CSV table of C-alpha atoms in Angstrom, one decimal:
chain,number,residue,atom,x,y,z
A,25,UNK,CA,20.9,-3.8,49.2
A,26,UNK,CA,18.2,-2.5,46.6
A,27,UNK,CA,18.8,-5.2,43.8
A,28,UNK,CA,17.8,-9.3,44.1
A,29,UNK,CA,17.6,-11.8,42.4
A,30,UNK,CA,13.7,-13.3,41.4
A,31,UNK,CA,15.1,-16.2,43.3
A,32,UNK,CA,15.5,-14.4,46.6
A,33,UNK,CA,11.9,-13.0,46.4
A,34,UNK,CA,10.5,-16.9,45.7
A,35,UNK,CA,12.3,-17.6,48.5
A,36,UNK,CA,11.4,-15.1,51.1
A,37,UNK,CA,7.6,-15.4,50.2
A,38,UNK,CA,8.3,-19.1,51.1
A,39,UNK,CA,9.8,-18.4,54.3
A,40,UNK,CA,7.1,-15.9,54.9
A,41,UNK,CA,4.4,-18.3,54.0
A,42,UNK,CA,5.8,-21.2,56.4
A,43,UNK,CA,6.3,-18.4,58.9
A,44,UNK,CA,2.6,-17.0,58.5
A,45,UNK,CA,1.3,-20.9,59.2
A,46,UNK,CA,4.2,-22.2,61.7
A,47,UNK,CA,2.9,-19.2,63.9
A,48,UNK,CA,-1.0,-20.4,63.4
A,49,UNK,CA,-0.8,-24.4,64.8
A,50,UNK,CA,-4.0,-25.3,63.1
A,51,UNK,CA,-2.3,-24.8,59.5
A,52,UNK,CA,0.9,-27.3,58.5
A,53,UNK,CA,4.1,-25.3,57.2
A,54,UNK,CA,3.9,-26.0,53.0
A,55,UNK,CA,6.8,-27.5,51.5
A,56,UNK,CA,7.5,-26.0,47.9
A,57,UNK,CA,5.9,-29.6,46.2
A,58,UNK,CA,3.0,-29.6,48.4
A,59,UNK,CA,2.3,-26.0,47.8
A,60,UNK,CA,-0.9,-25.0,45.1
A,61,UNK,CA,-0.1,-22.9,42.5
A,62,UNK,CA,-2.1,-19.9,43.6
A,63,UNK,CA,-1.0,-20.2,47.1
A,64,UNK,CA,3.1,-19.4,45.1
A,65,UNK,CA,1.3,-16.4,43.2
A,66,UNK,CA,0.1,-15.1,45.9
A,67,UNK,CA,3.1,-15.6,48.0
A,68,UNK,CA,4.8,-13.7,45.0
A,69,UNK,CA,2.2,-10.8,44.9
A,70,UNK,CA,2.7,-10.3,48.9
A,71,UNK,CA,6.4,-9.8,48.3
A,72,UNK,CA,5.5,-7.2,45.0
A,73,UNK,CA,3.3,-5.4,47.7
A,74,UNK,CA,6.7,-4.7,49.6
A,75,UNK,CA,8.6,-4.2,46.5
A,76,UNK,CA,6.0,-1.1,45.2
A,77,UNK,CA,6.6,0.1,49.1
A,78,UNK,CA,9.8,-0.2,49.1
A,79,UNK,CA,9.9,1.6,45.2
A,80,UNK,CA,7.4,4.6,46.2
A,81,UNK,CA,9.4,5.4,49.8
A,82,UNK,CA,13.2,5.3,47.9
A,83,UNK,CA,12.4,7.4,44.3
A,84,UNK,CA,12.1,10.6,45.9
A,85,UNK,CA,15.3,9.9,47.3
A,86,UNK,CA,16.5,9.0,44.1
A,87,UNK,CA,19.5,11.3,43.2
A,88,UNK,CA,20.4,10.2,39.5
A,89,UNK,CA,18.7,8.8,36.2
A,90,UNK,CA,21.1,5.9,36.6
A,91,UNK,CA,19.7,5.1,39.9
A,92,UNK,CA,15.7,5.7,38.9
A,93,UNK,CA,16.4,3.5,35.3
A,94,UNK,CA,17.8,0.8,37.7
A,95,UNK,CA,15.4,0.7,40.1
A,96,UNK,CA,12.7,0.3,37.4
A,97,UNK,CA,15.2,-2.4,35.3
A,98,UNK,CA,15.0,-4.7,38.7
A,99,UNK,CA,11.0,-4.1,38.9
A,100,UNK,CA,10.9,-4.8,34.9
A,101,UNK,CA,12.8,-8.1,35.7
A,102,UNK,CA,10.8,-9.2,38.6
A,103,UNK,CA,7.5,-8.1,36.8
A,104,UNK,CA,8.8,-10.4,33.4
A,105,UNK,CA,9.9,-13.5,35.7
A,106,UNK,CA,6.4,-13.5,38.0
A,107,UNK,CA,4.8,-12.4,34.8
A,108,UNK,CA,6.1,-15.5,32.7
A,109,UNK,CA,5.5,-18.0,35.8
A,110,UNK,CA,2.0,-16.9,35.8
A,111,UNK,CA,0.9,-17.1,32.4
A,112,UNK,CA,2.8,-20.9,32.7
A,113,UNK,CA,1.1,-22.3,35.4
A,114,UNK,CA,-2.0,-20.3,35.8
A,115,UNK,CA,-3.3,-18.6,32.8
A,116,UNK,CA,-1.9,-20.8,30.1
A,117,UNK,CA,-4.0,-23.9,31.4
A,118,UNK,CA,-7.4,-21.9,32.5
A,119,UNK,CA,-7.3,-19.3,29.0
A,120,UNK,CA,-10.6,-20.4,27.9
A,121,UNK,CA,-12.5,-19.5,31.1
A,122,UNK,CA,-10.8,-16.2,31.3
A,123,UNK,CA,-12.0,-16.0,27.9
A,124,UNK,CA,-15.2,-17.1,28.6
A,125,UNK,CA,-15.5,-15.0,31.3
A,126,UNK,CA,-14.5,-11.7,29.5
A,127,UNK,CA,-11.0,-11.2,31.3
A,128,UNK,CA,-7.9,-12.9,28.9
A,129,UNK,CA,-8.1,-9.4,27.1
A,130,UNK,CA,-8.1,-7.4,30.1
A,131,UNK,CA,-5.3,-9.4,32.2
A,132,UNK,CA,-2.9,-8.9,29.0
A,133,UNK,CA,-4.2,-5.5,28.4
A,134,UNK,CA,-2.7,-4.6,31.9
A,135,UNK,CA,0.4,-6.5,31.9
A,136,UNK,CA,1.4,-4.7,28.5
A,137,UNK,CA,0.1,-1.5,30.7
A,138,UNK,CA,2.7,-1.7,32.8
A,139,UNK,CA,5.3,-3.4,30.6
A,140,UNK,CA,5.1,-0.3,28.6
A,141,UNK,CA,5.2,2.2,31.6
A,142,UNK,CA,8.4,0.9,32.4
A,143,UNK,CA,10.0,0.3,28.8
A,144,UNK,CA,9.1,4.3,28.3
A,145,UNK,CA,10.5,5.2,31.6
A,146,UNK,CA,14.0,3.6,29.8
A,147,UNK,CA,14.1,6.2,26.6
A,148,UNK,CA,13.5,9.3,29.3
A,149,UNK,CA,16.3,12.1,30.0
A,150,UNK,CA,15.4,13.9,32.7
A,151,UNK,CA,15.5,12.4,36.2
A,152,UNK,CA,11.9,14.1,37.7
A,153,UNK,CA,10.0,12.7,34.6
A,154,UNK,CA,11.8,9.5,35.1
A,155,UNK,CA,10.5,9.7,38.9
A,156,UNK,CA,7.0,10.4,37.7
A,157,UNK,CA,6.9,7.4,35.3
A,158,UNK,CA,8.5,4.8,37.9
A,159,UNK,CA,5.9,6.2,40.4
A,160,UNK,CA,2.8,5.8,37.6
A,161,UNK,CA,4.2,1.8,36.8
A,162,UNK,CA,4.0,1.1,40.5
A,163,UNK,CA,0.4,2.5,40.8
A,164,UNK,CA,-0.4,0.5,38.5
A,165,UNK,CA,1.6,-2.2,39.4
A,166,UNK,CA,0.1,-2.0,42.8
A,167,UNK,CA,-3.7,-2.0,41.5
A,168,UNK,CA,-2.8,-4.9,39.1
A,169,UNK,CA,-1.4,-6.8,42.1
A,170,UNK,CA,-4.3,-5.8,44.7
A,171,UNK,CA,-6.5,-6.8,41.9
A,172,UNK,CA,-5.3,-10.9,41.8
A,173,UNK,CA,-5.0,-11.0,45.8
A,174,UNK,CA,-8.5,-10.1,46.2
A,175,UNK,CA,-9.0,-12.7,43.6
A,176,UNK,CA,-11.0,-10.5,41.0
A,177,UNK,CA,-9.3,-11.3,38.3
């Protein structure tokens, strides 16, 4: 099954993260309230990592518009949701030091960059351009997200 709910990807990066530090008995298994915030984001991006795999190994399979506009709807939707969720908890409360720092502008600059990608790919009539644009929003997807796991911001 190709389409899930954000729900089932928060939960599978939980179960992967409890997995990750059951299977290492120095570390304690997190429960969701003891959890930090970055440890969910990056729980979030690891699951986005398969996601753009997943994306980049199916679209030249892709036999239809229908099927390459959907595929890009569900990555629009999980984008938006982890997207929201981040400016919430993370950069809402810490705006000033990425401001101070010289990165606010940059990090909305690239969500927009991608936002846009995808919001083009919708207005698109031909199935190999639609391709090419769903494979250029998970480049970019996939820098954006290698990006916050190596923690430069």
């Amino acid at each position: 099954v190709l389409f899930r709910s954000p729900s089932f990807w928060r939960r599978l990066a939980q179960r992967r993260i409890a997995w990750c530090q059951c299977a290492c008995p120095a570390k304690r298994a997190p429960t969701l309230a003891g959890m930090k915030i970055t440890e969910a984001l990056f729980a979030e991006h690891l699951v986005f990592h398969n996601m753009f795999d997943h994306i980049e190994a199916m679209a030249p399979k892709l036999k239809t518009l229908a099927e390459v506009k959907s595929m890009a709807g569900m990555m629009e939707s999980l984008l938006k949701a982890h997207s929201d969720t981040e400016d919430e908890l993370f950069i809402g409360p810490l705006e000033l030091c990425f401001e101070q720092i010289g990165q606010r502008d940059a990090f909305l600059e690239e969500h927009q960059e991608i936002d846009e990608s995808l919001k083009s790919l919708h207005q698109v009539r031909r199935l190999k351009q639609a391709r090419q644009l769903l494979l250029a929003a998970v480049a970019l997807g996939q820098t954006w997200m290698e990006q916050r796991t190596r923690g430069t911001v």
